[in-house]
Amino acid sequence: MPVRVFHQENGRFVERTRETGLADTNGWWNDVTVADLDGDGRPDLVLGNLGLNSYLSASRNAPVRLYVGDFAHDRSLQPVITVQRNGTNYPVAGVDELTRAIPELRSRFPSYTAFGGKSVEELLSREALNNARRLEADDFATSVAINNGNGTFTLRRLPMQAQFAPSRRRSPKTRW
């Protein structure tokens, strides 16, 4: 999802993400810290994300997708994460993990060879994918949102040193 911004108006929170310029920031955001990073007296945002040192990579042309649906037809939800390679979406999970979650796949793909290289569209029906909730992430960079002073922000990636691992602010009580 994007970094979402809400403004309190007449005692209610109103989403103002689009107006702030942060609507196209789909990532796996996990932390936000407010700080005046450029010394102009306005609050900027440090936005923790997955980072760029991961086996998952995402871009606008090749987003990572999360499908959530009842793929096992058991009235529960199964998540399926995919990565895109050459325009085709492939599941991140291997055959063992997917067949535990979706047992019917075992009969259709009884071996590693039969499963290997299959796209998510070959594994799951078009109907199941169309009925699933689909979320996309196209940016995993931990970033800063610089406050422009007019209600908008400019997103900038932090240097590679900040991209080595998912960023999470540690509790003051954490001792490591």
PDB file of C-alpha atoms in Angstrom:
ATOM      1  CA  MET A   1       0.000   0.000   0.000  1.00  0.00           C
ATOM      2  CA  PRO A   2       1.148   3.590  -0.268  1.00  0.00           C
ATOM      3  CA  VAL A   3       2.270   5.728   2.613  1.00  0.00           C
ATOM      4  CA  ARG A   4      -1.108   7.058   3.698  1.00  0.00           C
ATOM      5  CA  VAL A   5      -1.665  10.522   5.122  1.00  0.00           C
ATOM      6  CA  PHE A   6      -4.710  11.562   7.126  1.00  0.00           C
ATOM      7  CA  HIS A   7      -5.708  15.044   8.254  1.00  0.00           C
ATOM      8  CA  GLN A   8      -8.095  15.780  11.075  1.00  0.00           C
ATOM      9  CA  GLU A   9     -10.982  17.852   9.766  1.00  0.00           C
ATOM     10  CA  ASN A  10     -14.066  18.709  11.834  1.00  0.00           C
ATOM     11  CA  GLY A  11     -13.288  15.953  14.320  1.00  0.00           C
ATOM     12  CA  ARG A  12     -12.862  13.283  11.606  1.00  0.00           C
ATOM     13  CA  PHE A  13      -9.808  11.838   9.912  1.00  0.00           C
ATOM     14  CA  VAL A  14      -9.855  12.456   6.164  1.00  0.00           C
ATOM     15  CA  GLU A  15      -7.378  10.743   3.881  1.00  0.00           C
ATOM     16  CA  ARG A  16      -5.189  13.256   2.031  1.00  0.00           C
ATOM     17  CA  THR A  17      -2.615  10.873   0.545  1.00  0.00           C
ATOM     18  CA  ARG A  18      -3.136  11.963  -3.070  1.00  0.00           C
ATOM     19  CA  GLU A  19      -2.913  15.662  -2.200  1.00  0.00           C
ATOM     20  CA  THR A  20       0.430  15.148  -0.428  1.00  0.00           C
ATOM     21  CA  GLY A  21       2.039  13.512  -3.468  1.00  0.00           C
ATOM     22  CA  LEU A  22       2.504  10.145  -1.742  1.00  0.00           C
ATOM     23  CA  ALA A  23      -0.215   8.168  -3.548  1.00  0.00           C
ATOM     24  CA  ASP A  24       2.204   6.245  -5.777  1.00  0.00           C
ATOM     25  CA  THR A  25       4.412   4.920  -2.973  1.00  0.00           C
ATOM     26  CA  ASN A  26       3.360   1.273  -2.887  1.00  0.00           C
ATOM     27  CA  GLY A  27       5.754  -0.589  -0.613  1.00  0.00           C
ATOM     28  CA  TRP A  28       5.966  -2.768   2.471  1.00  0.00           C
ATOM     29  CA  TRP A  29       6.176   0.208   4.845  1.00  0.00           C
ATOM     30  CA  ASN A  30       6.699  -0.798   8.458  1.00  0.00           C
ATOM     31  CA  ASP A  31       7.833   2.304  10.335  1.00  0.00           C
ATOM     32  CA  VAL A  32       7.545   6.074  10.288  1.00  0.00           C
ATOM     33  CA  THR A  33       9.566   8.570  12.281  1.00  0.00           C
ATOM     34  CA  VAL A  34       8.882  12.301  12.208  1.00  0.00           C
ATOM     35  CA  ALA A  35      11.940  14.580  12.265  1.00  0.00           C
ATOM     36  CA  ASP A  36      13.083  17.890  10.787  1.00  0.00           C
ATOM     37  CA  LEU A  37      15.788  16.420   8.561  1.00  0.00           C
ATOM     38  CA  ASP A  38      16.678  19.538   6.583  1.00  0.00           C
ATOM     39  CA  GLY A  39      16.486  22.102   9.392  1.00  0.00           C
ATOM     40  CA  ASP A  40      13.671  24.154   7.867  1.00  0.00           C
ATOM     41  CA  GLY A  41      11.336  23.791  10.855  1.00  0.00           C
ATOM     42  CA  ARG A  42       8.892  21.528   9.014  1.00  0.00           C
ATOM     43  CA  PRO A  43       8.316  17.877   9.952  1.00  0.00           C
ATOM     44  CA  ASP A  44       9.797  15.411   7.458  1.00  0.00           C
ATOM     45  CA  LEU A  45       9.199  11.656   7.510  1.00  0.00           C
ATOM     46  CA  VAL A  46      11.672   8.778   7.697  1.00  0.00           C
ATOM     47  CA  LEU A  47       9.823   5.836   6.137  1.00  0.00           C
ATOM     48  CA  GLY A  48      10.969   2.309   6.943  1.00  0.00           C
ATOM     49  CA  ASN A  49      10.492  -0.271   4.200  1.00  0.00           C
ATOM     50  CA  LEU A  50      11.750  -3.758   3.298  1.00  0.00           C
ATOM     51  CA  GLY A  51      15.022  -2.362   1.952  1.00  0.00           C
ATOM     52  CA  LEU A  52      16.840  -3.209  -1.254  1.00  0.00           C
ATOM     53  CA  ASN A  53      18.980  -6.101   0.020  1.00  0.00           C
ATOM     54  CA  SER A  54      16.315  -8.779  -0.413  1.00  0.00           C
ATOM     55  CA  TYR A  55      15.683 -11.699  -2.734  1.00  0.00           C
ATOM     56  CA  LEU A  56      12.492  -9.802  -3.615  1.00  0.00           C
ATOM     57  CA  SER A  57      12.843  -6.853  -5.929  1.00  0.00           C
ATOM     58  CA  ALA A  58      10.073  -4.625  -7.170  1.00  0.00           C
ATOM     59  CA  SER A  59       9.629  -1.815  -9.635  1.00  0.00           C
ATOM     60  CA  ARG A  60       6.760  -0.063 -11.387  1.00  0.00           C
ATOM     61  CA  ASN A  61       7.270  -2.353 -14.395  1.00  0.00           C
ATOM     62  CA  ALA A  62       7.624  -5.511 -12.272  1.00  0.00           C
ATOM     63  CA  PRO A  63       5.739  -5.176  -8.976  1.00  0.00           C
ATOM     64  CA  VAL A  64       5.646  -7.806  -6.244  1.00  0.00           C
ATOM     65  CA  ARG A  65       2.046  -8.915  -5.860  1.00  0.00           C
ATOM     66  CA  LEU A  66       0.126 -10.368  -2.955  1.00  0.00           C
ATOM     67  CA  TYR A  67      -3.002 -12.328  -3.813  1.00  0.00           C
ATOM     68  CA  VAL A  68      -5.264 -13.203  -0.879  1.00  0.00           C
ATOM     69  CA  GLY A  69      -8.153 -15.536  -1.535  1.00  0.00           C
ATOM     70  CA  ASP A  70      -9.839 -18.802  -0.685  1.00  0.00           C
ATOM     71  CA  PHE A  71      -7.669 -20.765  -3.103  1.00  0.00           C
ATOM     72  CA  ALA A  72      -8.105 -24.003  -1.112  1.00  0.00           C
ATOM     73  CA  HIS A  73     -11.922 -23.699  -1.135  1.00  0.00           C
ATOM     74  CA  ASP A  74     -12.003 -24.214   2.629  1.00  0.00           C
ATOM     75  CA  ARG A  75     -13.489 -20.838   3.664  1.00  0.00           C
ATOM     76  CA  SER A  76     -10.141 -19.551   4.842  1.00  0.00           C
ATOM     77  CA  LEU A  77      -7.754 -17.164   3.151  1.00  0.00           C
ATOM     78  CA  GLN A  78      -4.413 -18.158   1.673  1.00  0.00           C
ATOM     79  CA  PRO A  79      -1.807 -15.523   0.734  1.00  0.00           C
ATOM     80  CA  VAL A  80       0.244 -16.029  -2.420  1.00  0.00           C
ATOM     81  CA  ILE A  81       3.162 -13.661  -3.041  1.00  0.00           C
ATOM     82  CA  THR A  82       4.454 -13.394  -6.594  1.00  0.00           C
ATOM     83  CA  VAL A  83       7.378 -11.770  -8.350  1.00  0.00           C
ATOM     84  CA  GLN A  84       7.359 -10.727 -11.967  1.00  0.00           C
ATOM     85  CA  ARG A  85       9.996 -11.901 -14.416  1.00  0.00           C
ATOM     86  CA  ASN A  86       9.763 -10.998 -18.110  1.00  0.00           C
ATOM     87  CA  GLY A  87       6.118  -9.979 -17.707  1.00  0.00           C
ATOM     88  CA  THR A  88       5.040 -13.217 -15.992  1.00  0.00           C
ATOM     89  CA  ASN A  89       4.108 -13.592 -12.311  1.00  0.00           C
ATOM     90  CA  TYR A  90       5.703 -16.493 -10.431  1.00  0.00           C
ATOM     91  CA  PRO A  91       4.953 -17.581  -6.862  1.00  0.00           C
ATOM     92  CA  VAL A  92       7.664 -16.946  -4.283  1.00  0.00           C
ATOM     93  CA  ALA A  93       6.669 -20.032  -2.295  1.00  0.00           C
ATOM     94  CA  GLY A  94       7.845 -23.431  -3.441  1.00  0.00           C
ATOM     95  CA  VAL A  95       5.747 -26.489  -4.133  1.00  0.00           C
ATOM     96  CA  ASP A  96       5.904 -27.799  -0.545  1.00  0.00           C
ATOM     97  CA  GLU A  97       4.703 -24.560   0.998  1.00  0.00           C
ATOM     98  CA  LEU A  98       1.981 -23.952  -1.589  1.00  0.00           C
ATOM     99  CA  THR A  99       0.614 -27.485  -1.492  1.00  0.00           C
ATOM    100  CA  ARG A 100       0.364 -27.320   2.319  1.00  0.00           C
ATOM    101  CA  ALA A 101      -1.774 -24.198   1.938  1.00  0.00           C
ATOM    102  CA  ILE A 102      -3.616 -25.329  -1.214  1.00  0.00           C
ATOM    103  CA  PRO A 103      -3.759 -29.164  -1.139  1.00  0.00           C
ATOM    104  CA  GLU A 104      -5.440 -29.548  -4.551  1.00  0.00           C
ATOM    105  CA  LEU A 105      -2.199 -28.372  -6.178  1.00  0.00           C
ATOM    106  CA  ARG A 106      -0.505 -31.639  -5.118  1.00  0.00           C
ATOM    107  CA  SER A 107      -2.681 -33.698  -7.463  1.00  0.00           C
ATOM    108  CA  ARG A 108      -2.208 -31.273 -10.366  1.00  0.00           C
ATOM    109  CA  PHE A 109       1.536 -30.892  -9.793  1.00  0.00           C
ATOM    110  CA  PRO A 110       2.721 -34.159  -8.174  1.00  0.00           C
ATOM    111  CA  SER A 111       6.439 -33.509  -8.580  1.00  0.00           C
ATOM    112  CA  TYR A 112       8.928 -30.676  -8.309  1.00  0.00           C
ATOM    113  CA  THR A 113       9.459 -30.948 -12.057  1.00  0.00           C
ATOM    114  CA  ALA A 114       5.742 -30.603 -12.795  1.00  0.00           C
ATOM    115  CA  PHE A 115       5.517 -27.547 -10.507  1.00  0.00           C
ATOM    116  CA  GLY A 116       8.785 -25.872 -11.467  1.00  0.00           C
ATOM    117  CA  GLY A 117       8.608 -22.767 -13.595  1.00  0.00           C
ATOM    118  CA  LYS A 118       4.825 -22.472 -13.416  1.00  0.00           C
ATOM    119  CA  SER A 119       3.334 -19.007 -13.314  1.00  0.00           C
ATOM    120  CA  VAL A 120       0.664 -18.115 -10.785  1.00  0.00           C
ATOM    121  CA  GLU A 121      -1.811 -18.031 -13.675  1.00  0.00           C
ATOM    122  CA  GLU A 122      -0.928 -21.675 -14.466  1.00  0.00           C
ATOM    123  CA  LEU A 123      -1.247 -22.712 -10.818  1.00  0.00           C
ATOM    124  CA  LEU A 124      -4.472 -20.931  -9.890  1.00  0.00           C
ATOM    125  CA  SER A 125      -7.593 -20.434 -11.957  1.00  0.00           C
ATOM    126  CA  ARG A 126      -8.372 -17.100 -13.565  1.00  0.00           C
ATOM    127  CA  GLU A 127     -11.593 -17.016 -11.523  1.00  0.00           C
ATOM    128  CA  ALA A 128      -9.721 -17.571  -8.243  1.00  0.00           C
ATOM    129  CA  LEU A 129      -7.231 -14.820  -9.084  1.00  0.00           C
ATOM    130  CA  ASN A 130     -10.000 -12.437 -10.155  1.00  0.00           C
ATOM    131  CA  ASN A 131     -11.884 -13.077  -6.899  1.00  0.00           C
ATOM    132  CA  ALA A 132      -8.788 -12.630  -4.747  1.00  0.00           C
ATOM    133  CA  ARG A 133      -7.713  -9.367  -3.220  1.00  0.00           C
ATOM    134  CA  ARG A 134      -4.621  -8.161  -5.061  1.00  0.00           C
ATOM    135  CA  LEU A 135      -2.089  -5.778  -3.587  1.00  0.00           C
ATOM    136  CA  GLU A 136       1.067  -4.568  -5.301  1.00  0.00           C
ATOM    137  CA  ALA A 137       4.366  -3.152  -4.116  1.00  0.00           C
ATOM    138  CA  ASP A 138       6.702  -1.445  -6.538  1.00  0.00           C
ATOM    139  CA  ASP A 139       9.205   0.193  -4.193  1.00  0.00           C
ATOM    140  CA  PHE A 140      11.033  -1.461  -1.293  1.00  0.00           C
ATOM    141  CA  ALA A 141      13.500   1.372  -0.613  1.00  0.00           C
ATOM    142  CA  THR A 142      13.638   2.860   2.864  1.00  0.00           C
ATOM    143  CA  SER A 143      13.126   6.542   2.154  1.00  0.00           C
ATOM    144  CA  VAL A 144      12.551  10.011   3.476  1.00  0.00           C
ATOM    145  CA  ALA A 145       9.614  12.233   2.597  1.00  0.00           C
ATOM    146  CA  ILE A 146      10.817  15.822   2.649  1.00  0.00           C
ATOM    147  CA  ASN A 147       8.111  18.315   3.585  1.00  0.00           C
ATOM    148  CA  ASN A 148       7.821  20.917   0.819  1.00  0.00           C
ATOM    149  CA  GLY A 149       5.897  23.331   3.054  1.00  0.00           C
ATOM    150  CA  ASN A 150       2.818  23.457   0.837  1.00  0.00           C
ATOM    151  CA  GLY A 151       1.132  20.252   2.002  1.00  0.00           C
ATOM    152  CA  THR A 152       3.191  18.029  -0.303  1.00  0.00           C
ATOM    153  CA  PHE A 153       6.216  15.801   0.182  1.00  0.00           C
ATOM    154  CA  THR A 154       9.100  14.774  -2.038  1.00  0.00           C
ATOM    155  CA  LEU A 155      10.146  11.130  -1.633  1.00  0.00           C
ATOM    156  CA  ARG A 156      13.886  10.355  -1.696  1.00  0.00           C
ATOM    157  CA  ARG A 157      15.600   7.015  -1.194  1.00  0.00           C
ATOM    158  CA  LEU A 158      18.075   6.766   1.642  1.00  0.00           C
ATOM    159  CA  PRO A 159      21.635   5.627   0.807  1.00  0.00           C
ATOM    160  CA  MET A 160      22.484   1.938   0.410  1.00  0.00           C
ATOM    161  CA  GLN A 161      23.625   1.671   4.037  1.00  0.00           C
ATOM    162  CA  ALA A 162      19.962   2.142   5.020  1.00  0.00           C
ATOM    163  CA  GLN A 163      18.789  -0.559   2.592  1.00  0.00           C
ATOM    164  CA  PHE A 164      20.591  -3.626   4.003  1.00  0.00           C
ATOM    165  CA  ALA A 165      17.640  -4.903   6.049  1.00  0.00           C
ATOM    166  CA  PRO A 166      14.032  -4.042   6.788  1.00  0.00           C
ATOM    167  CA  SER A 167      14.066  -0.957   8.954  1.00  0.00           C
ATOM    168  CA  ARG A 168      12.363  -1.022  12.297  1.00  0.00           C
ATOM    169  CA  ARG A 169      12.697   1.453  15.058  1.00  0.00           C
ATOM    170  CA  ARG A 170      13.815  -0.295  18.213  1.00  0.00           C
ATOM    171  CA  SER A 171      12.067   0.275  21.485  1.00  0.00           C
ATOM    172  CA  PRO A 172      14.071   2.339  23.983  1.00  0.00           C
ATOM    173  CA  LYS A 173      13.988  -0.769  26.194  1.00  0.00           C
ATOM    174  CA  THR A 174      15.732  -2.900  23.577  1.00  0.00           C
ATOM    175  CA  ARG A 175      19.287  -3.675  24.664  1.00  0.00           C
ATOM    176  CA  TRP A 176      20.787  -5.005  21.461  1.00  0.00           C
TER     177      TRP A 176
END
